[in-house]
XYZ file of N, CA and C in Angstrom:
447
model
N 113.057 77.814 97.458
C 113.862 76.725 97.748
C 113.643 76.037 98.956
N 113.983 76.805 100.149
C 113.634 76.364 101.429
C 112.797 77.315 102.175
N 111.733 76.730 102.639
C 110.811 77.519 102.986
C 110.741 77.632 104.551
N 110.197 78.696 105.132
C 110.054 78.723 106.550
C 111.248 79.285 107.297
N 111.198 79.595 108.586
C 112.208 80.241 109.320
C 112.826 79.384 110.436
N 112.530 77.972 110.433
C 112.925 77.212 111.590
C 114.465 77.045 111.392
N 115.113 76.855 112.549
C 116.542 76.652 112.650
C 117.035 75.560 111.775
N 116.128 74.456 111.714
C 116.509 73.318 110.838
C 116.576 73.714 109.385
N 115.709 74.533 108.914
C 115.640 74.997 107.474
C 117.015 75.846 107.316
N 117.118 76.739 108.184
C 118.402 77.694 108.135
C 119.732 76.883 108.040
N 119.712 75.681 108.767
C 120.993 74.925 108.548
C 121.014 74.257 107.321
N 120.005 73.853 106.663
C 119.949 73.296 105.418
C 120.374 74.315 104.387
N 120.006 75.482 104.476
C 120.469 76.481 103.702
C 121.906 76.931 103.799
N 122.363 76.900 105.016
C 123.761 77.028 105.273
C 124.616 75.897 104.695
N 124.137 74.612 104.849
C 124.836 73.559 104.331
C 124.742 73.660 102.761
N 123.779 73.996 102.170
C 123.625 74.011 100.664
C 124.664 75.262 100.189
N 124.573 76.202 100.812
C 125.502 77.564 100.381
C 126.883 77.104 100.507
N 127.299 76.359 101.722
C 128.604 76.027 101.965
C 129.241 74.972 100.925
N 128.132 73.973 100.545
C 128.492 73.093 99.616
C 128.755 73.707 98.072
N 127.852 74.511 97.690
C 127.926 75.373 96.598
C 129.526 76.076 96.558
N 129.751 76.689 97.582
C 130.914 77.404 97.640
C 132.288 76.687 97.695
N 132.147 75.488 98.202
C 133.240 74.546 98.255
C 133.420 73.900 96.766
N 132.286 73.537 96.310
C 132.251 72.984 94.876
C 132.806 74.040 93.829
N 132.399 75.377 93.886
C 132.799 76.422 93.011
C 134.299 76.754 93.177
N 134.836 76.538 94.374
C 136.215 76.902 94.620
C 137.048 75.720 94.483
N 136.598 74.703 94.019
C 137.402 73.525 93.521
C 137.880 72.735 94.890
N 137.102 72.799 96.055
C 137.696 72.040 97.137
C 136.904 70.733 97.113
N 136.095 70.413 96.444
C 135.387 69.045 96.347
C 135.879 68.410 94.970
N 136.698 67.505 95.094
C 137.265 66.941 94.026
C 137.170 65.390 93.810
N 136.380 64.664 94.756
C 136.279 63.329 94.493
C 134.651 62.777 94.718
N 134.496 61.727 94.156
C 133.174 61.153 94.553
C 132.893 60.911 95.894
N 134.003 60.487 96.680
C 133.822 60.367 98.009
C 133.334 61.577 98.960
N 133.889 62.704 98.532
C 133.491 63.863 98.977
C 132.222 64.286 98.740
N 131.795 64.048 97.460
C 130.365 64.369 96.966
C 129.392 63.657 97.687
N 129.739 62.225 97.919
C 128.963 61.330 98.852
C 128.582 61.859 100.167
N 129.635 62.404 100.757
C 129.439 62.918 102.068
C 128.633 64.115 102.258
N 128.651 64.940 101.232
C 127.598 66.104 101.138
C 126.325 65.736 100.832
N 126.113 64.552 100.018
C 124.802 64.001 99.648
C 124.389 63.599 100.976
N 125.040 62.829 101.896
C 124.341 62.373 102.911
C 124.066 63.520 104.047
N 124.850 64.602 104.042
C 124.504 65.722 105.093
C 123.593 66.732 104.502
N 123.357 66.907 103.237
C 122.372 67.802 102.620
C 121.114 66.924 102.409
N 120.047 67.541 103.192
C 118.669 66.958 102.918
C 118.367 67.266 101.338
N 118.693 68.444 101.022
C 118.237 68.891 99.477
C 119.570 68.789 98.870
N 119.660 67.877 97.810
C 120.951 67.958 97.013
C 120.433 67.971 95.607
N 121.052 68.861 94.803
C 120.618 69.133 93.432
C 120.885 67.745 92.575
N 119.966 67.549 91.731
C 119.940 66.397 90.836
C 120.349 66.897 89.376
N 121.174 65.971 88.642
C 121.512 66.272 87.252
C 120.249 66.233 86.359
N 120.302 66.936 85.215
C 121.597 67.624 84.587
C 121.549 69.008 85.373
N 122.799 69.649 85.269
C 123.077 70.789 85.875
C 123.450 71.734 84.780
N 123.499 73.124 84.872
C 123.963 74.196 84.126
C 124.587 75.316 84.980
N 125.467 75.824 84.606
C 126.104 77.055 85.285
C 125.693 78.243 84.520
N 125.347 79.394 85.391
C 124.878 80.507 84.770
C 125.831 81.570 85.451
N 126.528 82.521 84.517
C 127.404 83.515 84.989
C 126.677 84.776 84.603
N 126.696 85.685 85.585
C 125.966 87.103 85.475
C 126.972 88.156 85.717
N 126.791 89.153 84.798
C 127.586 90.366 84.906
C 126.779 91.600 84.796
N 127.061 92.620 85.517
C 126.318 93.883 85.192
C 127.250 94.986 85.293
N 126.973 96.162 84.600
C 127.757 97.327 84.704
C 127.204 98.367 85.511
N 126.321 97.882 86.588
C 125.747 98.756 87.410
C 126.742 99.435 88.501
N 126.397 100.525 88.998
C 127.582 101.102 90.000
C 127.456 100.598 91.201
N 126.319 99.853 91.618
C 126.034 99.099 92.722
C 126.017 97.693 92.500
N 127.095 97.131 91.871
C 127.134 95.796 91.295
C 126.876 94.798 92.396
N 127.509 94.927 93.414
C 127.288 93.958 94.641
C 125.865 93.795 95.029
N 125.181 94.824 95.199
C 123.808 94.654 95.633
C 122.868 94.161 94.488
N 123.348 94.524 93.160
C 122.407 94.053 92.045
C 122.638 92.547 91.792
N 123.992 92.100 92.009
C 124.242 90.705 91.876
C 123.673 89.937 93.039
N 123.559 90.391 94.154
C 122.830 89.805 95.475
C 121.355 89.526 94.969
N 120.831 90.663 94.406
C 119.323 90.710 94.092
C 119.007 89.607 92.976
N 120.131 89.569 92.016
C 119.823 88.711 90.907
C 120.033 87.232 91.327
N 121.047 86.922 92.249
C 121.117 85.568 92.765
C 119.840 85.132 93.348
N 119.125 86.035 94.202
C 117.930 85.640 94.886
C 116.778 85.377 93.796
N 116.838 86.151 92.655
C 115.916 85.949 91.561
C 116.085 84.794 90.930
N 117.411 84.148 90.656
C 117.658 82.836 89.976
C 117.325 81.807 90.858
N 117.576 81.911 92.222
C 117.018 80.837 93.083
C 115.576 80.649 92.929
N 114.814 81.677 93.024
C 113.394 81.710 92.797
C 112.883 81.036 91.480
N 113.477 81.621 90.390
C 113.308 81.146 88.909
C 113.423 79.823 88.780
N 114.671 79.300 89.319
C 115.151 77.830 89.065
C 114.908 76.856 90.204
N 113.982 77.213 91.121
C 113.697 76.407 92.237
C 113.218 74.981 91.830
N 112.450 75.127 90.547
C 112.003 73.926 90.037
C 113.071 73.613 88.984
N 113.928 72.555 89.300
C 114.972 72.039 88.526
C 114.766 71.675 87.129
N 113.460 71.499 86.729
C 113.182 70.924 85.447
C 113.293 72.302 84.403
N 113.432 73.371 84.998
C 113.715 74.587 84.023
C 115.289 74.559 83.643
N 116.108 73.906 84.391
C 117.396 74.056 84.055
C 117.883 73.372 82.740
N 117.658 72.116 82.604
C 118.095 71.466 81.455
C 117.631 72.057 80.129
N 116.407 72.340 79.976
C 115.909 73.156 78.845
C 115.058 74.541 79.285
N 115.709 75.615 79.161
C 115.223 76.817 79.571
C 113.961 77.005 78.782
N 112.767 77.001 79.407
C 111.515 77.171 78.758
C 111.607 78.603 78.102
N 110.646 78.916 77.111
C 110.620 80.133 76.547
C 110.036 81.219 77.483
N 109.176 80.821 78.399
C 108.593 81.665 79.299
C 109.666 82.002 80.365
N 110.513 81.104 80.816
C 111.557 81.491 81.682
C 112.620 82.404 81.065
N 112.687 82.121 79.934
C 113.914 82.929 79.106
C 113.421 84.362 78.952
N 112.065 84.484 78.619
C 111.539 85.851 78.389
C 111.433 86.662 79.613
N 111.131 85.968 80.775
C 111.008 86.555 82.162
C 112.569 86.974 82.467
N 113.381 86.020 82.224
C 114.800 86.272 82.605
C 115.508 87.445 81.717
N 115.100 87.539 80.619
C 115.568 88.664 79.556
C 115.052 90.000 80.105
N 113.819 90.249 80.489
C 113.224 91.410 81.093
C 113.942 91.631 82.322
N 114.163 90.665 83.248
C 114.939 90.994 84.407
C 116.410 91.442 84.355
N 117.027 90.724 83.414
C 118.342 91.194 83.230
C 118.526 92.573 82.675
N 117.333 93.038 81.735
C 117.218 94.377 81.045
C 117.350 95.486 82.087
N 116.545 95.229 83.134
C 116.328 96.104 84.472
C 117.614 96.488 85.023
N 118.573 95.625 84.988
C 119.785 95.827 85.635
C 121.096 95.956 84.589
N 120.716 96.108 83.413
C 121.755 96.333 82.294
C 122.703 95.054 82.580
N 122.195 93.882 82.834
C 123.062 92.599 83.076
C 122.990 91.636 81.795
N 123.981 90.866 81.790
C 124.057 89.830 80.794
C 124.371 88.510 81.583
N 123.997 87.378 80.807
C 124.373 86.005 81.441
C 124.694 85.149 80.492
N 125.669 84.286 80.898
C 126.254 83.167 80.037
C 125.880 81.881 80.706
N 125.307 80.999 79.875
C 124.840 79.759 80.251
C 125.602 78.610 79.698
N 126.115 77.726 80.452
C 126.814 76.666 79.941
C 125.993 75.522 79.414
N 126.650 74.601 78.712
C 125.912 73.445 78.318
C 125.448 72.589 79.687
N 124.491 71.685 79.559
C 124.153 70.852 80.572
C 125.267 69.834 80.862
N 125.268 69.308 82.088
C 126.191 68.375 82.458
C 125.741 67.463 83.638
N 126.335 66.148 83.702
C 125.773 65.205 84.726
C 126.567 65.220 85.958
N 128.006 65.444 85.843
C 128.821 64.979 86.864
C 129.400 66.465 87.524
N 129.010 66.547 88.818
C 129.335 67.964 89.342
C 130.782 68.124 89.575
N 131.608 66.984 89.524
C 133.107 67.129 89.583
C 133.574 67.820 88.440
N 132.883 67.893 87.256
C 133.316 68.559 85.958
C 132.784 69.987 86.086
N 132.505 70.559 87.200
C 132.123 71.975 87.241
C 132.882 73.026 86.707
N 134.285 72.770 86.830
C 135.236 73.813 86.401
C 135.093 73.918 84.947
N 135.021 73.137 84.079
C 134.819 73.247 82.693
C 133.621 73.946 82.309
N 132.620 73.697 83.126
C 131.314 74.473 82.697
C 131.161 75.748 83.200
N 132.066 76.081 84.300
C 132.129 77.511 84.698
C 132.847 78.383 83.528
N 133.860 77.722 82.951
C 134.530 78.441 81.887
C 133.561 78.655 80.657
N 132.821 77.562 80.469
C 131.753 77.581 79.265
C 130.861 78.940 79.506
N 130.317 78.955 80.746
C 129.324 80.078 80.922
C 130.044 81.521 80.959
N 131.393 81.473 81.503
C 131.941 82.853 81.357
C 132.354 83.136 79.937
N 132.830 82.271 79.246
C 133.060 82.325 77.882
C 131.835 82.677 76.805
N 130.705 82.137 77.276
C 129.514 82.494 76.556
C 129.048 83.865 76.866
N 129.143 84.312 77.997
C 128.721 85.652 78.395
C 129.877 86.698 77.677
N 131.115 86.433 77.764
C 132.105 87.238 77.167
C 131.814 87.394 75.683
N 131.827 86.323 74.958
C 131.706 86.239 73.521
C 130.353 86.886 73.172
N 129.326 86.427 73.735
C 127.955 86.740 73.384
C 127.755 88.401 73.564
N 128.494 88.862 74.605
C 128.260 90.394 74.781
C 128.885 91.225 73.596
N 129.992 90.607 73.008
C 130.727 91.306 72.011
C 130.011 91.040 70.627
N 129.450 89.849 70.447
C 128.777 89.516 69.102
C 127.296 89.773 68.971
N 126.708 89.797 70.017
C 125.196 90.196 70.033
C 124.771 91.103 71.174
N 125.101 92.258 71.084
C 124.986 93.282 71.990
C 123.480 93.565 72.519
N 122.619 93.199 71.593
C 121.153 93.311 72.175
C 120.602 92.186 72.823
N 121.255 91.067 72.904
C 120.806 90.057 73.600
C 121.350 89.939 75.121
N 120.664 89.383 76.098
C 121.079 89.296 77.441
C 121.485 87.977 77.746
N 120.889 86.917 77.161
C 121.321 85.598 77.590
C 122.062 84.974 76.622
N 123.133 84.543 76.824
C 124.187 83.954 75.978
C 124.375 82.455 76.361
N 124.142 81.545 75.397
C 124.175 80.168 75.530
C 125.524 79.711 74.899
N 126.248 78.832 75.627
C 127.614 78.541 75.173
C 127.452 77.693 73.866
N 126.361 76.932 73.764
C 126.104 76.159 72.570
C 125.958 76.835 71.181
N 125.630 78.331 71.412
C 125.480 79.202 70.315
C 126.836 79.558 69.862
N 127.892 79.646 70.473
C 129.065 80.065 70.150
C 130.194 79.043 70.002
N 129.957 77.842 70.484
C 130.985 76.690 70.401
C 131.183 76.200 68.914
N 132.413 76.132 68.688
C 132.838 75.486 67.282
C 133.538 74.288 67.562
N 133.234 73.176 66.904
C 133.951 71.904 67.248
C 135.373 71.975 66.589
N 136.281 71.346 67.218
C 137.535 71.315 66.864
C 137.870 70.643 65.726
């Protein structure tokens, strides 16, 4: 995602991580706040977005999840993979998740970052339901389990 070791690149990485943390913790709630972040971050993700939730039963879960996080950053650095997970990316991700006895839930795609709360729930639900209904699968898509009301 961000290459090189310059202090400017380091700050961009810090801004992006801070932005994601603020967004996921519900502290960015308005378009005005999003616009401020857009102006301050040189790299700002473009829609469509997806949320991926990962869980592992490893005894060193924190280390494994950190490694998985870095893997996702590399796998999805080209955002074109996010809207439609390609078969190659899906196969590669499956093999990687198997190594760590991990599962992931994938939300539907969405356009507005302010809706992230709903899609975090989708990803978590997909992982929970998917692990129970399809124990041999590692990647669980919300669209596969969703039933319209």
